[in-house]
Amino acid sequence: MHHPGPPRFTTVGTAVELAPRNPSEGIESAIEWSIVDAPGDSDASLGSDAVEHLTPDEPGQYRLRMTAPDGPHELTVRAYPDVSRPVRFAVEAGQLPEAEDVWISAPFNEHILGRDRARHEGGQYVFETELPPGRRSVAFVPDEDYHSAARDTVDIEGPERPRVELDATVEDGTVVFEAVPRAGPTTDERSGDLGVEFFLDDRDTLEGSLAIDGTTARCELAAIEDSIRVHAVAVGARHSIADTVTVSTDGDVTYPNEPPAWTDDATMYEIFTRSFTGQADATFRALERRVPYLEWLGIDTLWMTPILESYAPQRDDDGYERGGPHGYHTLDYFRTAPDLGTREEFESFVETCHDHGVRVVFDLVVNHTSKHHRNFQLASAGVEDYEQWYRFDDDGGAENYFAWNSIPNLNYDSLAVREHVLSIVEEWAPVVDGFRCDVAWGVPHGFWQEVRERVKAEDSEFLLLDETIPRDPLAHENAFDLHYDTTLYGRLLEIGRGDRSAESLLDGVRAEQREGFPSRAMQLRYIENHDEDRYLAEHGRDAQRAAAAATLTLPGMPMVYYGQETGMTHFRKPMEWDGDDELTRFHRRLIQTRNEHAVLRRGDLEDVAFESETDRAVAFAREYQGRRVIVLLHFGNGAASVSVGESLATTDLVTDEAIDVARAGGETTVSVATVAVLEAVGE
């Protein structure tokens, strides 16, 4: 079916991309879009292309019709008021070298240089615009030199996004949908004052309509044809990310926005594929021989940087291939890289991982290709069937993000591109256990929703991880399961530098509530990856150990980047297998502690009253099924004395050894070098 998918939720002035699903050769000329209904004062319009973009100009509901070879389909687009505020960014001119132009690079302009220029004013470079409330950051880039860029970050005042959680039960033949709206944690709004809007998915058939009463909706089970998807949005000064529930005719209830159950207990390990074998040649067979190490370490989920055939950049002055060979310059999406081995050898590697209890996450790179890709060469030459495969500016230059001139952006307004990428998804999804989606923010959200429905229909346990920087709660709306926690990552850097107290760690974790992430969303906690400098090199061994311990004792899915545990200080060079043995054992014991104690994997995060002589220490609690543990972290040198207002056991769960604690009047004082995890005990 070519139906364009679930209802779409946006704000006035923010375009919604519209496209038929299941694109195939020959349907483009048969696709027509029209606006059936719109708010009274709206002048919004649609063109004649198969992929269109609706920009709502008035709040309210828009009903669209798409005519396709399989008939007409209607789609609901709900536009909420724009809450953007004026904002001014500025950096001192002396922070930048002389340049012909100073460009603005930010999420709101997709990091495309040439769209927004800063002006020089009073010894500063200044840029003004309007953006939604929240913490917003921009880079001032002299010409195309990102290495010399300066950054400004501004907190824009205004309402936080509310959140909503939708549940459904079947009682005596009646389906009851209950929505629980929650206001932002620091907003003036109250949860009880929020409204809820319910939407029946336009693809589904229900005899009659939903009976809505406040935060509850009902329908008769017998009125459902096959199954229905119901979406709910909390509405206050802003609107929430939608939550969804599916109910079948036999009364089964499922939650499309829910991550796979196994993610609650998983620990991820990322490898820079061609570096993980150290000085040995990186092949699938060589990688296969190192899988037992992952099992020994306690890892159960492996993310590999790309393994498909790609163009390798030139070597730098040190003889190391700059940025690679990282695999992100794809040449062939259906062939494994010849230097790594055959597809059969890759599948053998995956099977060996499975034999050792390790799932494999495939790096899906579909925002761009290499400029040496056959299709880009044909597009650049003006070959008719390929001209629309890539995005070009008015001067004929290929569009790319940042200064990535060698990886041009694919054009998702082309049905041929969409069909091609969906074939890539179908090629590799059956082989692996999940996709890490590179530059996910550069691919239309509606397309990711289609990808999700496809892969989940075949395997509900398939994982989708998005690279969206900074993270965006919209990515969770019927699209991704797991998200880069860019907020906590940044907070751990600030703590490592000494710019913030260790106690601010907890505020960094809870920021997902302020940002509007649904409660079903899962965050990936990390301190480094293949794009970031090593935490150890930047902040030292003591802070690195504490930061790693934080990721492995906080809620969410922790990730270890290869070599983090062996003391590496370069983020892409060959694995140092003979590195820091003590640091390796420390990471292994942390992972094993998390694996052994469900309270560290699934427990609720709670504040703990604590005192310490240093702001480099923090304490918090995890509680699960009546069990409570206290985690104490110290980011500084030596040991810190930390006192908490609870009685604690004397056995550290990390070391399985007794430690000295002092108890007095229900208070416990512990000397913490890096991390201690202690059981809370009754008086």
XYZ file of C-alpha atoms in Angstrom:
683
model
C 0.000 0.000 0.000
C 1.262 3.473 -0.893
C -0.459 5.243 2.028
C 1.942 7.911 3.418
C 1.814 6.598 6.994
C 0.714 7.779 10.432
C -0.677 11.238 11.258
C 1.946 13.949 11.374
C 2.365 16.514 14.133
C 4.181 19.792 13.616
C 4.092 23.515 14.356
C 3.091 26.450 12.196
C 5.948 27.288 9.852
C 7.633 23.882 10.133
C 7.353 21.866 6.935
C 6.130 18.275 6.873
C 7.545 15.991 4.198
C 4.876 13.924 2.389
C 5.660 10.830 0.344
C 4.031 7.609 -0.805
C 5.256 4.462 0.867
C 6.475 1.365 -0.955
C 7.727 3.398 -3.917
C 8.243 1.440 -7.107
C 9.174 2.180 -10.679
C 6.478 3.963 -12.629
C 4.287 5.271 -9.812
C 5.748 8.774 -9.689
C 3.552 10.152 -12.457
C 0.449 8.696 -10.796
C 0.970 10.467 -7.451
C -1.078 13.604 -6.847
C -1.449 15.578 -3.613
C -4.271 17.913 -2.614
C -5.513 19.656 0.531
C -9.035 18.475 1.330
C -9.539 20.573 4.450
C -7.531 23.202 6.309
C -8.006 25.903 8.968
C -10.168 28.728 7.680
C -7.447 31.358 7.238
C -4.842 29.011 5.770
C -3.265 29.747 2.400
C -1.082 26.625 2.469
C -0.699 24.828 -0.836
C 0.939 21.775 -2.400
C 2.702 21.328 -5.711
C 2.611 18.588 -8.289
C 5.575 16.438 -7.264
C 5.302 12.896 -5.928
C 7.104 13.996 -2.760
C 5.717 17.245 -1.404
C 6.289 19.477 1.621
C 3.390 21.057 3.495
C 4.200 24.175 5.510
C 1.207 24.917 7.767
C 0.503 28.630 8.096
C -2.300 28.412 10.674
C -2.820 26.230 13.740
C -5.314 23.445 13.320
C -5.926 20.251 11.414
C -5.119 19.710 7.751
C -6.637 16.845 5.773
C -4.581 15.830 2.761
C -5.388 13.432 -0.044
C -2.824 11.501 -2.024
C -3.976 9.784 -5.209
C -1.855 6.727 -6.018
C -2.073 3.655 -8.258
C -3.746 1.729 -5.429
C -6.361 4.434 -4.911
C -6.809 7.618 -2.842
C -5.361 7.884 0.669
C -6.009 10.550 3.288
C -3.545 11.845 5.845
C -4.042 14.032 8.913
C -1.514 16.758 9.678
C -2.026 18.565 12.986
C -0.265 21.921 13.272
C 0.220 23.497 16.703
C 1.151 27.125 17.425
C 4.759 28.148 16.883
C 6.437 28.892 20.225
C 9.722 30.189 18.802
C 11.374 33.130 20.534
C 13.885 35.714 19.290
C 17.465 34.719 20.097
C 20.820 36.393 19.605
C 24.094 34.484 19.257
C 27.444 36.248 19.383
C 31.186 35.572 19.634
C 34.085 37.972 19.913
C 35.624 38.673 16.528
C 39.066 37.963 17.975
C 38.080 34.337 18.498
C 38.071 33.803 14.728
C 40.762 34.187 12.069
C 40.224 36.630 9.248
C 37.712 35.259 6.769
C 35.754 36.370 3.750
C 32.557 34.991 5.292
C 31.565 33.749 8.722
C 28.830 31.168 8.344
C 26.405 29.806 10.912
C 26.294 26.042 11.348
C 23.503 24.663 13.532
C 20.760 22.015 13.610
C 18.137 24.526 12.451
C 19.968 25.043 9.132
C 21.071 21.402 8.861
C 24.723 22.468 9.227
C 24.758 23.597 5.599
C 27.302 26.354 5.121
C 26.089 29.205 2.934
C 22.547 29.388 4.297
C 23.096 31.805 7.208
C 25.804 34.444 7.430
C 26.855 36.209 10.636
C 27.248 39.974 10.641
C 30.171 41.898 12.118
C 29.006 44.350 14.739
C 30.863 46.155 17.532
C 33.819 43.772 17.645
C 31.592 40.711 17.527
C 30.108 38.349 15.019
C 26.355 38.243 15.598
C 23.501 36.116 14.338
C 19.832 36.599 15.216
C 16.900 34.312 14.517
C 13.875 32.738 16.212
C 14.023 29.262 17.784
C 11.912 27.148 20.161
C 12.685 27.261 23.901
C 15.580 25.187 25.180
C 19.356 25.165 25.073
C 20.506 26.075 21.559
C 24.021 26.169 20.214
C 25.537 27.470 16.985
C 29.009 27.422 15.449
C 30.465 30.536 13.802
C 32.552 29.071 10.969
C 35.131 31.233 9.160
C 34.743 30.312 5.487
C 34.688 26.474 5.661
C 37.208 26.058 8.467
C 35.426 24.145 11.229
C 38.690 23.700 13.121
C 38.765 27.465 13.728
C 35.068 27.810 14.531
C 33.794 29.481 17.707
C 30.588 28.453 19.456
C 27.884 30.215 21.419
C 25.184 28.503 23.473
C 22.028 30.242 24.658
C 19.214 29.076 26.926
C 15.961 30.287 25.367
C 13.243 30.845 27.945
C 9.780 29.456 27.346
C 7.519 26.465 27.941
C 8.949 22.957 28.017
C 7.473 20.172 25.942
C 4.940 18.099 27.860
C 4.988 14.309 27.566
C 2.285 11.702 27.243
C 2.071 7.960 27.810
C -0.776 6.047 26.180
C -2.087 2.734 27.441
C -4.977 0.498 26.346
C -7.007 -2.224 28.040
C -9.879 -4.383 26.846
C -12.800 -4.660 29.287
C -15.987 -6.623 28.449
C -15.594 -6.028 24.723
C -14.718 -2.340 25.093
C -11.263 -0.926 24.359
C -10.291 1.819 26.801
C -7.414 4.134 25.861
C -5.928 6.036 28.809
C -3.501 8.892 28.195
C -1.354 10.198 31.044
C -0.043 13.702 30.255
C 2.945 15.047 32.172
C 4.092 18.645 32.263
C 7.784 19.501 31.991
C 9.593 19.206 35.333
C 10.510 22.902 35.602
C 7.566 24.484 33.794
C 4.767 26.560 35.331
C 2.214 24.202 33.806
C 0.621 21.436 35.843
C 0.043 17.973 34.418
C -3.634 18.153 35.370
C -4.109 21.255 33.218
C -2.863 19.606 30.031
C -5.284 18.521 27.348
C -4.992 15.349 25.273
C -5.865 14.911 21.604
C -6.547 11.438 20.183
C -6.093 10.487 16.528
C -7.130 7.306 14.780
C -4.494 6.320 12.235
C -5.765 7.236 8.764
C -4.815 3.768 7.471
C -7.150 1.968 9.856
C -10.877 1.280 9.774
C -13.147 1.608 12.805
C -16.915 1.329 12.654
C -18.012 4.637 14.093
C -15.430 6.821 15.829
C -13.525 7.036 19.082
C -15.616 8.248 22.013
C -13.375 10.789 23.733
C -13.747 12.064 27.272
C -10.813 14.154 28.453
C -7.783 11.877 28.723
C -9.790 8.732 27.903
C -11.036 7.342 24.596
C -13.156 4.263 23.941
C -14.362 2.056 21.148
C -15.988 -1.341 20.850
C -13.628 -4.213 20.095
C -16.115 -5.569 17.568
C -15.943 -2.254 15.672
C -12.271 -2.790 14.824
C -11.474 -4.096 11.349
C -8.208 -6.079 11.588
C -6.428 -3.663 13.957
C -6.265 0.018 14.810
C -3.481 2.388 15.784
C -4.425 5.226 18.091
C -2.122 8.201 18.637
C -2.264 10.640 21.559
C -0.683 14.080 21.965
C -0.565 16.093 25.190
C -1.293 19.762 24.604
C -0.482 22.776 26.720
C 1.593 25.801 25.791
C 3.403 23.295 23.554
C 2.533 19.857 22.228
C 4.165 16.570 23.135
C 5.720 13.878 21.032
C 2.891 11.503 20.110
C 2.556 8.104 21.761
C 0.881 5.208 19.964
C -0.904 1.989 20.869
C -2.124 -0.783 18.554
C -5.125 -2.983 19.301
C -6.042 -6.010 17.196
C -9.472 -7.570 16.745
C -8.584 -10.328 19.208
C -7.739 -7.754 21.883
C -3.929 -7.896 21.725
C -2.342 -4.592 22.758
C 1.113 -3.529 21.552
C 3.133 -0.339 21.822
C 4.916 0.654 18.583
C 7.061 3.264 20.356
C 8.496 0.742 22.829
C 12.136 -0.386 22.441
C 12.882 -4.123 22.287
C 12.657 -5.727 25.722
C 16.289 -6.875 25.607
C 17.582 -3.306 25.546
C 16.800 -2.909 29.262
C 19.686 -5.247 30.083
C 22.121 -4.582 27.229
C 25.637 -3.161 27.259
C 26.918 -1.923 23.894
C 30.490 -1.923 22.624
C 31.462 0.113 19.572
C 34.412 -0.862 17.422
C 36.137 1.182 14.761
C 36.028 -1.860 12.538
C 39.388 -1.651 10.803
C 41.235 -0.754 14.022
C 39.833 -3.340 16.419
C 42.295 -6.056 15.361
C 45.235 -3.873 16.378
C 48.271 -4.124 14.107
C 46.846 -7.222 12.412
C 44.944 -6.843 9.151
C 41.259 -6.240 9.826
C 39.149 -8.946 8.218
C 35.895 -10.564 9.263
C 37.849 -13.708 10.089
C 40.279 -11.753 12.258
C 37.380 -10.010 13.959
C 35.675 -13.361 14.503
C 38.689 -14.598 16.459
C 38.269 -11.680 18.868
C 34.595 -12.240 19.692
C 35.442 -14.263 22.848
C 36.988 -11.064 24.230
C 33.610 -9.334 24.027
C 31.969 -12.190 25.904
C 34.753 -12.137 28.515
C 34.291 -8.395 28.938
C 30.547 -8.903 29.497
C 29.358 -7.230 26.284
C 26.141 -8.391 24.628
C 25.682 -5.797 21.853
C 28.287 -4.837 19.248
C 28.073 -1.763 17.038
C 30.471 -1.905 14.101
C 31.389 1.119 12.031
C 30.493 0.492 8.346
C 31.490 -2.770 6.693
C 30.353 -2.077 3.116
C 32.575 -1.162 0.194
C 33.622 2.470 0.526
C 36.157 4.982 -0.688
C 39.209 5.375 1.538
C 40.466 8.973 2.040
C 44.122 9.852 1.630
C 46.704 9.288 4.353
C 47.804 12.160 6.572
C 51.384 13.157 7.441
C 51.577 10.398 10.065
C 50.684 7.760 7.490
C 47.293 7.246 9.095
C 44.273 7.445 6.822
C 42.581 10.651 7.825
C 39.055 9.884 8.933
C 39.408 6.290 7.951
C 39.255 4.048 6.301
C 36.100 4.556 8.295
C 33.579 3.273 5.779
C 31.278 6.303 5.666
C 32.099 7.071 1.988
C 29.898 4.294 0.608
C 30.505 3.012 -2.927
C 28.339 -0.126 -2.976
C 25.520 -0.821 -0.508
C 25.165 -4.461 -1.513
C 28.793 -5.574 -1.245
C 30.973 -5.946 1.800
C 34.304 -4.133 1.699
C 36.830 -6.362 -0.142
C 39.551 -5.693 2.442
C 37.268 -7.026 5.186
C 36.058 -10.101 3.354
C 33.067 -11.633 1.660
C 29.433 -11.442 2.676
C 29.617 -15.101 3.682
C 32.517 -14.299 6.001
C 30.561 -11.410 7.504
C 27.589 -13.677 8.125
C 29.935 -16.191 9.761
C 31.194 -13.391 12.007
C 27.608 -12.490 12.979
C 26.839 -16.154 13.695
C 29.891 -16.405 15.941
C 28.770 -13.265 17.782
C 25.368 -14.862 18.326
C 27.024 -18.039 19.597
C 28.732 -15.890 22.235
C 25.549 -14.045 23.191
C 26.418 -10.862 21.286
C 23.969 -9.020 19.024
C 25.371 -7.113 16.035
C 24.334 -3.556 15.131
C 25.032 -2.530 11.532
C 26.014 1.056 10.691
C 23.431 2.177 8.103
C 24.792 5.154 6.134
C 22.010 6.440 3.890
C 22.087 10.223 4.238
C 24.907 10.431 1.702
C 27.227 8.427 -0.506
C 30.795 8.898 -1.592
C 31.247 11.393 -4.412
C 32.909 8.459 -6.178
C 29.684 6.451 -6.050
C 28.559 5.483 -9.546
C 25.196 7.199 -9.120
C 26.745 10.510 -8.081
C 29.076 10.434 -11.056
C 26.088 9.891 -13.354
C 24.097 12.618 -11.577
C 26.994 15.077 -11.927
C 27.236 14.277 -15.626
C 23.558 15.156 -16.065
C 22.305 11.657 -16.867
C 18.554 12.083 -16.803
C 17.601 9.134 -14.609
C 20.105 10.165 -11.937
C 19.921 13.966 -11.798
C 17.340 13.785 -9.002
C 19.285 11.310 -6.859
C 21.279 14.039 -5.057
C 20.601 17.505 -3.762
C 22.250 20.314 -5.723
C 22.209 24.049 -5.071
C 21.268 26.697 -7.633
C 24.856 26.848 -8.863
C 24.978 23.111 -9.485
C 27.079 22.298 -6.449
C 26.282 19.181 -4.446
C 24.711 19.767 -1.061
C 26.569 18.394 1.952
C 26.616 18.937 5.687
C 29.446 20.657 7.573
C 32.465 20.689 5.238
C 31.899 17.119 4.086
C 32.541 17.909 0.441
C 33.350 14.298 -0.413
C 29.996 12.859 0.717
C 27.065 14.508 -1.125
C 23.556 14.266 0.310
C 21.007 11.945 -1.237
C 17.727 13.523 -2.306
C 14.750 11.920 -0.556
C 12.379 13.908 -2.752
C 13.256 11.252 -5.340
C 11.134 8.103 -5.220
C 14.004 6.248 -6.900
C 16.260 7.087 -3.958
C 13.635 5.989 -1.450
C 13.093 2.693 -3.271
C 16.849 2.121 -3.434
C 17.396 2.808 0.266
C 14.497 0.577 1.281
C 16.111 -2.204 -0.729
C 19.310 -1.638 1.274
C 17.320 -1.944 4.493
C 15.716 -5.177 3.297
C 19.095 -6.539 2.211
C 20.811 -6.234 5.597
C 18.071 -6.266 8.240
C 17.694 -10.075 8.130
C 21.453 -10.496 8.659
C 21.942 -8.317 11.748
C 20.144 -7.344 14.956
C 19.837 -3.610 14.521
C 20.808 -0.466 12.663
C 22.759 2.482 13.968
C 21.526 5.145 11.539
C 24.258 7.579 10.561
C 23.304 11.271 10.288
C 19.713 10.245 11.031
C 18.732 13.905 11.392
C 19.515 14.384 7.682
C 16.942 11.822 6.486
C 13.204 12.680 6.582
C 11.442 11.547 9.740
C 8.594 10.035 7.749
C 11.070 7.815 5.918
C 12.473 6.487 9.197
C 8.906 5.729 10.255
C 8.533 3.595 7.152
C 11.829 1.844 7.867
C 10.689 1.108 11.419
C 7.417 -0.453 10.330
C 9.226 -2.614 7.772
C 11.921 -4.021 10.026
C 9.674 -4.411 13.066
C 7.092 -6.307 11.004
C 9.750 -8.957 10.389
C 11.479 -8.802 13.779
C 9.959 -6.851 16.658
C 13.258 -7.175 18.555
C 15.229 -5.317 15.875
C 16.998 -2.221 17.261
C 17.018 1.242 15.712
C 19.581 3.730 17.069
C 19.702 7.272 15.683
C 22.641 9.603 15.400
C 20.902 12.919 16.007
C 23.143 15.656 17.391
C 21.981 17.224 19.551
C 19.378 14.590 20.359
C 15.773 15.368 19.455
C 12.707 13.766 21.093
C 10.898 13.784 17.745
C 13.221 10.961 16.680
C 11.324 8.648 19.033
C 7.908 9.233 17.472
C 7.294 5.884 15.737
C 10.885 5.848 14.507
C 13.866 5.106 16.776
C 14.252 3.013 19.948
C 17.568 4.284 21.268
C 19.109 7.759 21.137
C 22.577 9.241 21.594
C 22.466 10.943 24.975
C 24.293 14.042 23.800
C 23.164 15.953 26.894
C 24.736 13.614 29.441
C 27.809 13.273 27.224
C 28.266 17.044 27.339
C 27.659 17.141 31.081
C 30.309 14.476 31.719
C 32.780 16.560 29.710
C 31.959 19.607 31.841
C 32.424 17.588 35.032
C 35.707 16.204 33.711
C 36.976 19.738 33.042
C 35.851 20.900 36.472
C 33.360 23.356 34.961
C 30.463 21.735 36.830
C 30.048 19.806 40.044
C 29.671 16.045 40.004
C 26.191 16.512 41.477
C 25.089 18.129 38.195
C 25.388 14.645 36.692
C 21.846 13.873 37.843
C 20.461 17.015 36.235
C 22.108 15.853 33.000
C 20.324 12.512 33.226
C 16.930 14.079 33.918
C 17.292 16.582 31.099
C 15.460 14.124 28.850
C 12.268 15.012 30.739
C 12.781 18.740 30.160
C 13.556 18.111 26.509
C 10.299 16.187 26.061
C 11.517 12.624 25.487
C 8.708 10.127 26.066
C 9.099 7.800 29.029
C 9.375 4.856 26.626
C 12.501 6.342 25.010
C 15.878 4.807 25.847
C 19.133 6.757 25.950
C 22.628 5.570 24.990
C 25.091 6.643 27.700
C 28.698 7.079 26.556
C 31.841 9.078 27.210
C 33.426 8.755 23.765
C 32.862 7.340 20.282
C 34.528 7.302 16.872
C 33.810 11.029 16.336
C 34.955 12.304 19.736
C 38.276 12.725 21.511
C 39.157 10.199 24.176
C 37.922 11.141 27.623
C 41.153 9.832 29.142
C 43.298 12.095 26.964
C 41.200 15.148 27.758
C 40.431 14.706 31.464
C 42.791 12.163 32.996
C 42.501 8.689 34.426
C 40.567 9.424 37.614
C 37.821 11.361 35.853
C 37.680 8.782 33.055
C 37.123 5.934 35.499
C 34.334 7.830 37.273
C 32.676 8.843 34.007
C 32.730 5.251 32.775
C 31.282 4.129 36.106
C 28.505 6.706 35.729
C 27.439 5.323 32.354
C 27.370 1.790 33.776
C 25.396 2.607 36.927
C 22.829 5.080 35.576
C 19.586 4.151 33.772
C 19.811 3.660 30.014
C 22.055 1.560 27.785
C 25.777 2.053 28.500
C 28.302 1.976 25.683
C 32.046 1.344 25.800
C 34.112 2.467 22.813
C 36.909 0.068 21.857
C 40.135 0.941 23.641
C 38.349 2.994 26.290
C 38.963 0.068 28.600
C 42.633 -0.345 27.634
C 43.634 3.294 28.091
C 43.793 4.459 24.476
C 44.246 8.189 23.887
C 43.582 8.293 20.126
C 40.033 7.726 18.987
C 40.606 5.772 15.753
C 44.053 4.174 15.788
C 44.729 0.429 16.138
C 43.471 -1.248 19.296
C 46.091 -1.379 22.047
C 45.565 -4.911 23.251
C 48.548 -4.687 25.605
C 47.307 -1.483 27.213
C 46.337 -0.683 30.791
C 45.421 -4.053 32.325
C 44.111 -2.509 35.530
C 41.796 -0.212 33.588
C 40.559 -3.162 31.529
C 39.804 -5.146 34.673
C 38.016 -2.099 36.108
C 35.706 -1.842 33.081
C 35.116 -5.590 33.059
C 34.136 -5.613 36.712
C 31.782 -2.647 36.220
C 30.075 -4.393 33.298
C 29.807 -7.634 35.252
C 28.384 -5.805 38.267
C 25.684 -4.309 36.079
C 24.994 -7.705 34.506
C 24.734 -9.373 37.904
C 22.412 -6.855 39.555
C 19.083 -6.029 37.895
C 18.726 -2.992 40.138
C 21.558 -1.322 38.168
C 19.916 -2.153 34.841
C 16.249 -1.525 35.581
C 16.098 0.402 38.824
C 14.520 3.837 39.158
C 16.932 6.719 39.668
C 16.481 8.542 42.963
C 18.210 11.470 44.641
C 20.162 10.879 47.824
C 21.020 13.445 50.478
C 24.813 13.399 50.736
C 27.740 15.480 51.937
C 31.363 15.589 50.843
C 34.361 17.848 51.248
C 34.616 18.093 47.437
C 32.257 18.955 44.619
C 33.918 16.174 42.605
C 31.762 13.581 44.384
C 28.123 12.571 43.950
C 25.742 9.942 45.320
C 22.474 8.598 43.941
C 20.197 5.608 44.421
C 18.775 2.918 42.164
C 15.685 1.042 43.340
C 14.015 -2.007 41.795
C 11.527 -4.529 43.169
C 12.171 -3.558 46.769
C 15.948 -3.538 46.451
C 17.867 -0.291 46.871
C 21.529 0.422 46.221
C 23.532 3.615 46.651
C 26.089 4.558 44.005
C 28.931 6.840 45.060
C 31.223 8.405 42.456
C 34.344 10.524 42.765
C 35.786 12.286 39.691
C 38.837 13.727 41.443
C 42.276 12.466 42.427
C 42.729 10.248 45.434
C 39.789 9.396 47.665
C 36.842 11.485 48.835
C 34.804 11.100 51.992
C 31.094 10.878 51.164
C 28.330 10.721 53.773
C 24.759 9.678 53.024
C 21.773 9.728 55.322
C 21.149 5.979 55.108
C 22.530 2.794 56.590
C 24.620 0.943 54.047
C 26.113 -2.534 53.857
C 29.895 -2.854 53.941
C 30.356 -4.980 50.800
C 31.102 -3.048 47.618
C 29.184 -4.725 44.795
C 31.827 -3.629 42.273
C 34.751 -5.335 43.998
C 32.782 -7.900 46.047
C 35.008 -6.891 48.935
C 34.308 -5.336 52.314
C 35.139 -1.650 52.630
C 35.469 0.580 55.653
C 32.329 2.517 56.453
C 31.541 4.667 59.465
C 27.985 4.646 60.777
C 26.501 7.159 63.138
C 22.851 7.913 63.767
C 21.557 6.434 60.525
C 24.276 8.146 58.468
C 27.032 6.277 56.648
C 30.383 7.750 55.636
C 32.415 6.044 52.923
C 35.870 6.730 51.519
C 35.433 6.610 47.729
C 38.382 6.433 45.349
C 36.338 6.204 42.138
C 33.115 4.229 42.585
C 31.363 2.213 45.251
C 27.976 0.520 45.016
C 26.528 -0.392 48.398
C 23.294 -2.029 49.457
C 20.941 0.101 51.527
C 19.990 -1.791 54.700
C 17.375 -1.229 57.367
C 18.223 0.020 60.825
